[in-house]
Amino acid sequence: MAFRRVKEEDLEVVEDIRCDESLAVRPGKPKAECQKHKLKIPQKIKMKNFLKDKFKRKSKFEAPLTPTALLEVDFDTSEGIGDPSDDPEEECQKHKIKISDKIKNVFLMRWKRNTKSCETPSVGLDFIGNLNEKHLEAEDHLFDSNEVVKAEDESHEILRLKIAIHDSFNEDNQETLKSALASVFQEETQDRCWNEVVDEHPIWSPVKCRQIKALLKIVVEERMKTAEKRENKVDQLSTSLKREVCRMGKQVQKDLLRVVRNLRECYPPDFDICRTYAQLYHQTFSTRLQELARASVDFEDCLYILSWIVDYYPKNILKHKELEEHINNSSLGPLLPEEDLKRLGEQYFSYKENEVRKWLSNALEKEVKKWSDGIEPEIMDGYYSSNLAADVLPLVDITVSDVKALLGSESKAWCLLTQLDSFLTSYKTSLEKLVKRKPKNIPKILSANLVDIHHFRDYVQRPEHLFSEDTRTACLSTLADLKNICHKYFLSRIHTELKRLYRKLWTQAWFAGHREVVEELMKALEENMDQFKKLKPVCREELLAELHIEVMVEYVRRMMKRKLKLKDKEQQEAAAEFIRHDNSKICSVFAKVGSNKEWLCQILPKLSEILRLQDLGSLQLDVATLARDYPDISEQQILAVLNLKNNLSSSDLCSIEACLSENRSRPDTESSPAFFSKVLIKQDTLCYNSCN
């Protein structure tokens, strides 16, 4: 025996219809015989007990049904359904159901459309069959859930739709969900039929089933609440907040991928289910993050929330290659309101700022303690080296990058890098104190520190590093001072040893045997430069280039002191030749040790040419050219060179001065670096001639 199920939305009655031919209604059979099998069903049945009875048996044949709320009763006819009355008409009258004419018309219309003869068996499981087979646990769960309304006031179709949506993330439930949703959207047509015949929808009207988004919201909130129970791969995270946020985030990604891969096909395109789910998960995740962010969180939790908001969530979820085209990111809005995000950002930045300050201070204290304890610097690759820059710069760089990435603010990065300026100032003070103490191993310490200074300067100069212009300028100025402290210590000792040899330049002894004087000077230079073999090459080249400049400055200064008078053309030409020879020797020595100051090798030849020339016009031209090439040369310095030539008259000097003034009005923008400004001469050594 099988039973035809009648939709509760059409009639809250289930008729027991026997499909056996011996019991079927046939022409000539008394009507009372048929009617005696009708039962009147109470309109309200306790839902939970009713559904439990419902699943005890399945009928042999089932008419196709839409997944709206259904009532189903299974009768065991072997035990009988009660003793029939002797009067068939009375028995039938007892179970008669009164239905309005309008309801009858609708019922008959739907009955004819939705029910076929019970002699045709169902092929495969429809929505209810699938539900009965596979989802008893889900239904029991919903009965125990607080989100489900009382069964007495809710149609079976809504309940089963809730069950289908609740279990929609189960791959085995896809067909059931698709069938349920298809039925709901088909019922829109039937809603219009009801509008034509009645003024108010019945309680079981499919209009109730249109609240799909509300059902989806319940499912999303439940899955996010239970995410912690389902996701066990994040237990290694250090705090409960991190574990909760990570589990929720992973749940969002996993469920949205399922929506795109599986559930999307169950909904009509215009429902835009991917975007709907994305909005629901985004709102639920956002709500919980706001609750967490507004509580008192430590730095680690603050950083983790910011990382999810700025990095993980947009990149791993919203920009996921499978999700991005199905989600409208712009419509979701931020995960946290601006005021919450700003508060977390300030907490994070304040912590990082203090952390960088502490790193820098500790690193410098550690380095200074090594100096005080007399610990010699390490030798790496054959050169003295220090770890100060290596300890400091990576930490600063990573922190600046993290701050910019998380907070999206260059001004915060600029502010953070001001800590480096303060650190360099303290570093300079410590190095000055070290030089004043002059410990025994100071040359080695300064050699190692020159390497650190080079690394710091290289970092500051790189345009990709986020220094403000003021901070960059201040840092470079301090670093120049640090380098000068080291250079001054080394070079002053060299110049002290060479002072005796400098005094011989441009004297009668030099003029009489200049080769011996210059060769002695160069030999002393080479011996002093050997001490820099364990200085890193790039630092050694800078130091020796500085020495090259200072030696040339000292040579020109001695020349302008006018201790030697060149009376005639022969002496002037001889002196010019000596200058060119000296220049060749000096430049050769410094080229061997890596000096790159090639422009220095052009100065002495130009001065020697002024001494050699005797023609006034040629002399005027060479002086003007010298002033053009070296704008920092003063008139007093030019006069000091000219005064070496005793055969120049006052009128000649005035003529040269006039030519010089005229050409200085057109300065050369491509002139050489400053040199003559370093050459200091006493004013009383000059002989002034009035040209007025």
XYZ file of C-alpha atoms in Angstrom:
692
model
C 0.000 0.000 0.000
C 1.228 3.506 -0.802
C -0.039 6.897 0.159
C -0.528 10.042 -1.892
C 0.812 13.127 -0.064
C -1.259 16.279 -0.420
C 0.355 19.697 0.090
C -0.588 21.372 3.298
C -0.683 24.679 1.390
C -3.643 23.371 -0.562
C -5.404 21.414 2.155
C -4.382 20.381 5.628
C -5.640 16.892 4.989
C -4.010 13.717 3.881
C -6.311 11.187 2.284
C -5.568 7.537 2.448
C -5.934 6.306 -1.073
C -5.530 2.656 -1.772
C -3.766 1.949 -5.002
C -4.801 -1.667 -5.133
C -7.224 -2.130 -8.031
C -9.629 -3.975 -5.776
C -9.959 -0.863 -3.644
C -9.739 1.798 -6.299
C -12.816 3.778 -7.235
C -14.392 2.232 -10.279
C -17.628 2.885 -12.041
C -20.491 1.264 -10.307
C -18.803 0.925 -6.955
C -20.716 2.579 -4.099
C -19.387 5.986 -3.116
C -19.673 5.132 0.530
C -17.223 2.265 0.020
C -14.626 4.734 -1.102
C -15.334 7.424 1.437
C -14.946 5.107 4.377
C -11.183 5.285 3.935
C -11.007 9.044 4.468
C -9.578 10.339 7.697
C -9.828 13.755 9.142
C -6.358 15.011 10.219
C -6.049 17.577 12.962
C -4.954 20.911 11.484
C -2.063 21.355 13.914
C 0.191 18.437 14.626
C 3.122 18.480 17.012
C 5.905 18.863 14.472
C 8.760 17.028 16.077
C 6.799 13.897 16.994
C 5.046 14.038 13.643
C 8.275 14.100 11.651
C 9.724 11.246 13.675
C 6.658 9.157 12.757
C 6.948 10.324 9.197
C 10.271 8.602 8.625
C 9.176 5.189 9.893
C 8.131 4.027 6.421
C 8.280 5.057 2.821
C 5.485 4.499 0.388
C 6.075 2.178 -2.488
C 5.030 4.833 -4.969
C 5.347 8.597 -4.626
C 3.793 11.294 -6.713
C 6.214 14.094 -7.746
C 6.119 16.947 -5.273
C 7.659 20.363 -5.039
C 9.809 20.999 -1.955
C 7.234 23.125 -0.187
C 5.974 22.313 3.261
C 4.258 18.917 3.215
C 2.313 16.832 5.649
C 2.774 13.123 5.399
C 1.025 10.327 7.305
C 1.738 6.624 7.005
C -1.092 4.347 7.968
C -0.728 0.677 8.776
C -3.868 -0.814 7.261
C -3.071 -4.329 8.508
C -3.960 -3.102 11.960
C -7.006 -1.245 10.709
C -7.898 2.361 11.033
C -10.861 1.923 13.303
C -14.157 0.171 13.202
C -16.326 1.575 10.460
C -19.825 2.680 11.250
C -22.734 0.621 10.091
C -24.041 3.622 8.194
C -21.584 4.513 5.370
C -23.091 7.937 4.874
C -22.738 8.722 8.545
C -19.144 7.487 8.519
C -18.346 9.701 5.561
C -20.078 12.678 7.107
C -17.931 12.247 10.176
C -14.734 12.895 8.152
C -16.100 15.451 5.799
C -13.929 18.572 5.326
C -15.486 21.900 4.658
C -13.560 23.967 2.145
C -14.585 27.257 0.603
C -15.435 27.225 -3.071
C -12.413 29.330 -3.912
C -10.077 27.029 -2.009
C -11.644 24.020 -3.676
C -11.024 25.509 -7.097
C -7.378 26.161 -6.353
C -6.985 22.779 -4.729
C -8.496 20.993 -7.710
C -6.340 22.964 -10.120
C -3.154 22.095 -8.243
C -4.245 18.550 -7.568
C -4.723 17.923 -11.259
C -1.374 19.512 -12.104
C 0.783 18.030 -9.353
C -0.665 14.555 -8.858
C -0.739 11.743 -11.279
C -2.204 8.311 -10.769
C -0.527 6.408 -7.996
C 0.081 3.592 -10.383
C 3.179 5.411 -11.784
C 6.229 5.003 -9.505
C 8.769 7.814 -8.938
C 12.088 7.654 -10.779
C 14.914 8.592 -8.432
C 14.547 10.603 -5.231
C 12.937 14.012 -5.306
C 13.547 16.720 -2.671
C 11.654 14.955 0.121
C 12.953 11.544 -0.776
C 16.503 12.811 -0.724
C 15.840 14.585 2.529
C 14.298 11.482 4.110
C 17.237 9.393 2.992
C 20.155 11.556 4.029
C 19.364 14.414 6.340
C 17.625 13.164 9.443
C 20.448 14.486 11.572
C 20.190 17.956 10.048
C 16.465 18.051 10.714
C 16.915 16.939 14.319
C 19.596 19.615 14.701
C 17.238 22.292 13.474
C 14.555 21.179 15.887
C 17.023 21.690 18.702
C 18.269 25.024 17.262
C 17.126 28.322 18.733
C 17.013 29.891 15.278
C 14.080 27.775 14.136
C 10.595 29.085 14.924
C 7.992 26.921 16.583
C 6.889 24.080 14.356
C 3.266 24.711 15.146
C 3.431 28.122 13.443
C 5.674 27.220 10.542
C 4.954 25.299 7.358
C 6.785 22.101 6.579
C 8.125 23.599 3.371
C 9.916 26.413 5.186
C 11.387 23.924 7.631
C 12.686 21.681 4.908
C 14.069 24.646 2.999
C 15.925 25.606 6.158
C 17.262 22.094 6.402
C 18.435 22.177 2.797
C 20.132 25.547 3.154
C 21.586 24.609 6.526
C 23.195 21.548 4.970
C 24.022 23.256 1.680
C 27.788 23.006 2.275
C 27.472 19.221 2.289
C 28.404 18.020 -1.193
C 25.869 15.179 -0.960
C 23.084 17.732 -0.482
C 23.557 19.664 -3.741
C 20.682 18.020 -5.595
C 18.365 18.434 -2.632
C 19.221 22.124 -2.373
C 18.786 22.626 -6.099
C 15.387 20.917 -6.017
C 14.256 22.936 -2.995
C 15.296 26.250 -4.494
C 13.752 25.449 -7.868
C 10.452 24.712 -6.184
C 10.566 27.959 -4.200
C 11.132 30.086 -7.256
C 8.385 28.192 -9.154
C 5.919 28.967 -6.391
C 6.046 32.641 -7.359
C 3.570 31.799 -10.083
C 1.299 30.088 -7.581
C 1.522 33.138 -5.316
C -0.051 35.151 -8.067
C -2.853 32.602 -8.259
C -3.541 33.064 -4.563
C -3.661 36.812 -5.023
C -6.498 36.271 -7.472
C -8.658 34.128 -5.203
C -7.995 35.205 -1.615
C -7.251 38.415 0.222
C -4.639 36.922 2.579
C -2.056 34.227 2.050
C -2.400 31.083 4.179
C 0.272 30.398 6.796
C 1.864 27.859 4.482
C 2.019 30.192 1.481
C 5.354 30.057 -0.410
C 5.735 33.781 0.206
C 7.227 32.708 3.541
C 9.962 30.843 1.679
C 11.249 33.953 -0.059
C 13.261 34.960 2.980
C 16.233 33.001 1.688
C 18.770 35.675 2.620
C 17.619 35.528 6.214
C 18.162 31.764 6.164
C 21.594 32.223 4.598
C 22.494 34.742 7.302
C 21.626 32.213 10.012
C 23.755 29.571 8.315
C 26.731 31.943 7.911
C 26.618 33.116 11.524
C 26.402 29.536 12.771
C 29.316 28.383 10.623
C 31.456 31.293 11.760
C 30.640 30.588 15.416
C 31.566 26.936 15.042
C 34.618 27.606 12.885
C 36.812 27.099 15.929
C 35.507 23.567 16.339
C 36.050 22.617 12.714
C 39.460 24.217 12.033
C 42.221 22.528 14.030
C 45.302 23.548 12.039
C 45.859 26.843 13.843
C 46.418 25.539 17.368
C 50.083 26.499 17.184
C 49.191 30.216 17.235
C 50.194 31.830 20.512
C 46.975 33.559 21.653
C 43.279 32.737 21.681
C 42.539 35.882 19.657
C 44.921 34.818 16.914
C 43.399 31.359 16.806
C 39.866 32.720 16.612
C 40.633 35.280 13.895
C 42.593 32.758 11.854
C 39.857 30.143 12.074
C 37.189 32.626 11.053
C 39.275 33.891 8.170
C 39.997 30.389 6.919
C 36.306 29.541 7.239
C 35.395 32.545 5.080
C 37.802 31.498 2.351
C 36.846 27.817 2.460
C 33.100 28.464 2.376
C 33.264 31.106 -0.363
C 35.277 28.702 -2.506
C 32.557 26.090 -2.002
C 29.934 28.626 -2.997
C 31.779 29.429 -6.220
C 32.616 25.822 -7.041
C 29.356 24.103 -6.027
C 26.495 26.209 -4.713
C 26.601 28.823 -7.469
C 24.942 26.379 -9.876
C 22.035 25.774 -7.492
C 20.809 29.389 -7.586
C 19.544 31.403 -10.536
C 22.085 33.913 -11.920
C 20.040 36.968 -10.971
C 20.131 35.925 -7.309
C 23.908 36.631 -7.330
C 24.557 34.060 -4.618
C 28.352 34.552 -4.601
C 28.042 38.224 -3.827
C 25.291 37.536 -1.279
C 27.406 35.013 0.612
C 30.454 37.304 0.398
C 28.499 40.172 1.980
C 27.154 37.937 4.758
C 30.554 36.473 5.622
C 32.167 39.920 5.401
C 29.578 41.423 7.768
C 29.862 38.557 10.251
C 33.670 38.639 10.208
C 33.637 42.441 10.543
C 31.277 42.369 13.518
C 33.459 39.955 15.444
C 36.672 41.819 14.600
C 35.143 45.041 15.911
C 34.339 43.318 19.201
C 37.899 42.026 19.478
C 39.522 45.314 18.449
C 37.537 47.328 20.983
C 38.684 45.101 23.808
C 42.084 45.582 25.403
C 44.572 43.854 23.080
C 48.336 43.568 23.409
C 50.780 44.362 20.618
C 50.898 40.845 19.183
C 47.114 40.642 18.863
C 46.966 44.204 17.537
C 49.508 43.310 14.844
C 47.619 40.125 13.955
C 44.314 41.953 13.475
C 45.995 44.602 11.316
C 47.716 41.898 9.272
C 44.405 40.213 8.523
C 42.739 43.479 7.600
C 45.539 44.825 5.411
C 47.204 41.707 4.044
C 45.653 38.266 4.485
C 41.987 39.107 3.951
C 42.302 41.235 0.800
C 45.038 39.109 -0.799
C 44.090 35.565 0.170
C 40.316 35.963 0.056
C 39.043 38.984 -1.858
C 41.806 38.713 -4.469
C 41.803 34.920 -4.642
C 41.993 33.849 -8.271
C 38.776 31.810 -8.010
C 36.821 34.338 -5.959
C 37.771 37.745 -7.313
C 35.596 37.689 -10.442
C 32.534 36.599 -8.447
C 32.854 39.102 -5.589
C 32.315 42.848 -5.850
C 35.042 44.000 -3.477
C 34.058 47.653 -3.640
C 30.612 46.944 -2.204
C 31.895 45.162 0.901
C 33.425 48.129 2.677
C 36.228 47.990 5.286
C 36.440 45.230 7.872
C 36.915 47.801 10.625
C 35.525 51.338 10.970
C 38.031 54.150 10.548
C 38.195 55.014 14.255
C 38.963 51.403 15.247
C 41.589 51.038 12.535
C 43.216 54.340 13.554
C 43.376 53.313 17.208
C 45.039 50.010 16.356
C 47.419 51.805 13.996
C 48.510 54.266 16.685
C 49.059 51.437 19.150
C 51.143 49.527 16.599
C 53.225 52.558 15.557
C 53.934 53.647 19.122
C 55.205 50.182 19.962
C 57.401 50.021 16.847
C 58.821 53.494 17.446
C 59.875 52.580 20.978
C 61.200 49.249 19.748
C 63.455 50.888 17.127
C 64.718 53.427 19.652
C 65.591 50.610 22.049
C 67.334 48.583 19.321
C 69.499 51.533 18.298
C 70.410 52.466 21.852
C 71.321 48.892 22.807
C 73.385 48.391 19.658
C 75.440 51.551 20.295
C 75.946 50.720 23.971
C 77.193 47.286 23.001
C 79.673 48.781 20.506
C 80.980 51.424 22.919
C 81.488 48.778 25.592
C 83.748 46.881 23.186
C 85.830 50.015 22.727
C 86.120 50.546 26.478
C 87.023 46.905 27.110
C 89.823 47.061 24.538
C 88.278 44.369 22.369
C 89.794 44.528 18.908
C 87.520 44.545 15.869
C 86.983 41.369 13.908
C 88.853 40.780 10.661
C 86.558 39.678 7.831
C 87.955 38.929 4.367
C 91.260 40.412 5.508
C 89.796 43.771 6.646
C 88.766 45.255 9.964
C 85.020 45.133 10.393
C 82.281 46.045 12.863
C 78.739 44.686 13.213
C 77.105 47.947 14.268
C 75.561 48.781 10.890
C 74.761 45.119 10.222
C 72.873 44.906 13.525
C 70.972 48.154 13.110
C 70.065 48.717 9.461
C 68.150 45.480 8.696
C 65.940 45.983 11.753
C 65.252 49.603 10.854
C 64.568 48.778 7.221
C 62.178 45.920 7.984
C 60.313 47.982 10.550
C 59.918 50.929 8.184
C 58.645 48.626 5.435
C 56.182 46.939 7.823
C 54.863 50.254 9.108
C 54.340 51.589 5.601
C 52.638 48.377 4.457
C 50.315 48.016 7.463
C 49.470 51.679 8.001
C 49.815 52.869 4.398
C 51.487 56.051 5.591
C 54.800 57.451 4.357
C 54.684 60.124 7.045
C 54.832 57.393 9.704
C 57.853 55.889 7.967
C 59.519 59.322 7.889
C 58.832 59.760 11.573
C 60.333 56.368 12.321
C 63.539 57.203 10.445
C 64.145 60.276 12.581
C 65.257 57.743 15.186
C 68.226 56.976 12.935
C 69.225 60.656 12.913
C 69.233 60.730 16.726
C 71.225 57.498 16.808
C 73.895 58.894 14.454
C 74.238 61.995 16.614
C 74.867 59.816 19.680
C 77.286 57.720 17.630
C 79.239 60.863 16.711
C 79.495 61.927 20.364
C 80.770 58.501 21.390
C 83.384 58.463 18.623
C 84.660 61.929 19.572
C 85.138 60.743 23.155
C 87.019 57.715 21.896
C 89.457 59.848 19.874
C 90.119 62.080 22.888
C 90.972 59.048 25.021
C 93.318 57.690 22.324
C 93.354 54.037 23.380
C 96.137 51.847 22.105
C 94.002 50.042 19.525
C 92.264 53.161 18.202
C 93.561 52.803 14.606
C 91.920 49.400 14.346
C 88.688 50.631 15.930
C 88.479 53.622 13.577
C 89.254 51.407 10.578
C 86.288 49.198 11.509
C 84.061 52.202 12.135
C 84.827 53.665 8.711
C 83.206 50.529 7.274
C 80.096 51.097 9.412
C 79.946 54.750 8.404
C 80.116 53.761 4.747
C 77.193 51.327 5.181
C 75.078 53.919 6.991
C 75.771 56.545 4.326
C 74.927 54.129 1.511
C 71.598 53.320 3.188
C 70.656 56.972 3.722
C 71.565 57.996 0.179
C 69.379 55.427 -1.536
C 66.284 57.186 -2.911
C 64.018 54.196 -2.313
C 64.420 54.565 1.432
C 61.664 56.695 2.899
C 63.583 59.602 4.430
C 62.105 63.054 4.473
C 64.467 65.535 2.843
C 65.239 67.182 6.169
C 66.032 63.889 7.868
C 68.142 62.671 4.938
C 70.152 65.908 4.905
C 70.684 65.804 8.661
C 71.812 62.165 8.577
C 74.265 62.753 5.723
C 75.726 65.758 7.513
C 76.279 63.727 10.683
C 77.811 60.875 8.694
C 80.200 63.324 6.987
C 81.270 64.489 10.431
C 81.809 60.893 11.540
C 83.983 60.175 8.520
C 85.973 63.370 9.081
C 86.646 62.369 12.692
C 88.254 59.152 11.504
C 90.069 60.731 8.551
C 91.390 63.570 10.649
C 92.898 61.173 13.155
C 94.741 59.192 10.469
C 95.776 62.104 8.203
C 96.888 64.438 10.975
C 99.423 61.857 12.094
C 100.724 61.551 8.526
C 101.000 65.296 8.040
C 102.856 65.591 11.347
C 105.480 63.153 10.100
C 105.686 64.872 6.681
C 105.875 68.405 8.032
C 109.659 68.394 7.939
C 109.599 67.492 4.228
C 106.847 69.970 3.369
C 109.068 72.787 4.630
C 111.662 72.056 1.909
C 109.163 72.668 -0.919
C 109.606 75.915 -2.831
C 112.812 76.839 -1.139
C 116.299 77.284 -2.514
C 117.030 73.688 -1.492
C 114.068 72.479 -3.529
C 115.087 74.655 -6.529
C 118.651 73.372 -6.369
C 117.789 69.666 -5.980
C 114.049 69.267 -6.253
C 114.239 65.609 -7.337
C 115.730 64.467 -4.048
C 113.211 66.542 -2.032
C 110.168 65.154 -3.841
C 111.417 61.564 -3.852
C 111.990 61.699 -0.093
C 108.495 63.084 0.356
C 106.919 60.338 -1.772
C 108.817 57.595 0.036
C 107.531 58.844 3.368
C 103.999 58.939 1.965
C 104.133 55.344 0.745
C 105.409 54.120 4.108
C 102.553 55.818 5.931
C 99.952 54.504 3.508
C 100.947 50.900 4.201
C 99.132 51.052 7.532
C 95.814 51.113 5.647
C 96.191 47.693 4.020
C 93.623 46.172 6.417
C 91.134 48.945 5.749
C 88.295 47.889 3.466
C 89.155 48.988 -0.118
C 86.241 51.356 -0.587
C 87.102 53.110 2.687
C 90.829 53.104 1.944
C 90.243 54.764 -1.422
C 88.227 57.548 0.214
C 90.850 58.101 2.884
C 93.784 58.181 0.442
C 91.874 60.421 -1.955
C 91.502 62.839 0.954
C 95.221 62.545 1.612
C 95.882 63.228 -2.076
C 93.924 66.479 -1.851
C 95.683 67.576 1.332
C 99.153 66.893 -0.070
C 98.348 68.962 -3.170
C 96.897 71.752 -1.005
C 100.058 71.797 1.089
C 102.242 71.923 -2.037
C 100.327 74.928 -3.495
C 100.285 76.681 -0.101
C 104.052 76.377 0.137
C 104.297 77.734 -3.412
C 102.141 80.817 -2.608
C 104.178 81.681 0.494
C 106.682 83.339 -1.956
C 109.829 82.210 -0.186
C 111.360 81.736 -3.606
C 111.826 84.590 -6.126
C 112.129 83.785 -9.823
C 114.059 86.702 -11.259
C 114.164 85.961 -14.964
C 112.763 83.850 -17.758
C 115.236 80.975 -17.261
C 114.412 80.536 -13.575
C 110.694 80.748 -14.284
C 110.884 78.101 -17.000
C 113.001 75.848 -14.757
C 110.496 76.197 -11.911
C 107.660 75.371 -14.301
C 109.479 72.193 -15.307
C 110.059 71.227 -11.672
C 106.322 71.675 -10.940
C 105.326 69.327 -13.777
C 107.815 66.732 -12.558
C 106.560 66.923 -8.991
C 102.979 66.652 -10.164
C 103.803 63.497 -12.112
C 105.437 61.843 -9.096
C 102.639 62.733 -6.671
C 99.835 61.577 -9.003
C 101.674 58.342 -9.776
C 101.988 57.417 -6.106
C 98.327 58.070 -5.326
C 97.106 56.311 -8.462
C 98.804 53.125 -7.243
C 96.823 53.137 -4.008
C 93.494 53.752 -5.740
C 92.905 57.489 -5.563
C 90.271 58.536 -8.089
C 90.959 62.275 -7.870
C 92.258 62.621 -11.402
C 91.174 66.266 -11.574
C 93.859 67.108 -9.025
C 96.515 66.244 -11.582
C 95.457 69.238 -13.741
C 96.085 71.973 -11.151
C 99.890 72.104 -10.958
C 100.403 72.035 -14.766
C 98.119 75.095 -15.138
C 100.068 76.968 -12.446
C 103.345 75.996 -14.071
C 102.141 77.438 -17.383
C 101.556 80.840 -15.755
C 105.137 80.776 -14.532
C 106.495 79.775 -17.950
C 104.666 82.360 -20.112
C 106.308 85.738 -20.758
C 103.879 87.301 -23.241
C 101.352 89.551 -21.480
C 98.456 88.610 -23.733
C 99.067 84.878 -23.286
C 99.456 85.410 -19.567
C 96.118 87.247 -19.371
C 94.405 84.400 -21.220
C 95.859 81.658 -18.970
C 94.954 83.519 -15.778
C 91.379 83.999 -17.039
C 91.190 80.284 -17.953
C 92.461 79.284 -14.501
C 89.820 81.461 -12.831
C 87.112 79.990 -15.049
C 88.119 76.392 -14.315
C 88.474 76.995 -10.559
C 85.945 79.629 -9.496
C 87.002 79.319 -5.864
C 90.446 80.787 -6.563
C 90.733 84.273 -5.139
C 92.408 87.349 -6.615
C 94.854 87.306 -3.703
C 95.860 83.738 -4.608
C 96.335 84.668 -8.285
C 98.397 87.671 -7.221
C 100.532 85.415 -4.995
C 101.391 83.224 -8.013
C 102.106 86.242 -10.228
C 104.369 87.727 -7.547
C 106.707 84.765 -8.037
C 107.579 86.421 -11.370
C 109.797 89.331 -10.410
C 109.906 90.707 -13.957
C 106.194 91.716 -14.058
C 105.522 95.468 -13.785
C 102.635 97.121 -11.912
C 100.885 97.994 -15.176
C 101.129 94.352 -16.251
C 99.469 93.240 -13.020
C 96.674 95.833 -13.457
C 96.041 94.652 -16.994
C 95.847 91.025 -15.868
C 93.506 92.004 -13.015
C 91.155 93.822 -15.416
C 91.023 90.831 -17.721
C 90.342 88.574 -14.741
C 87.442 90.759 -13.552
C 85.859 90.723 -16.993
C 85.985 86.938 -17.312
C 84.718 86.254 -13.777
C 81.355 87.742 -14.788
C 80.749 84.590 -16.875
C 81.239 81.666 -14.464
C 81.628 78.153 -15.887
C 78.866 75.804 -14.701
C 81.057 72.764 -15.413
C 83.980 73.885 -13.282
C 86.124 71.515 -11.198
C 85.441 70.776 -7.511
C 86.576 73.284 -4.919
C 90.302 73.225 -4.276
C 91.769 76.700 -3.811
C 89.323 77.486 -1.030
C 91.258 74.887 1.019
C 94.541 76.732 0.382
C 94.900 79.203 3.226
C 97.484 81.994 2.922
C 98.224 84.933 5.196
C 97.136 88.325 3.902
C 100.410 89.989 4.919
C 102.331 87.787 2.518
C 100.687 89.518 -0.435
C 101.947 92.645 -2.148
C 99.029 94.793 -3.286
C 99.310 97.103 -6.251
C 96.790 99.818 -6.790
C 95.356 99.851 -10.303
C 93.102 102.875 -9.785
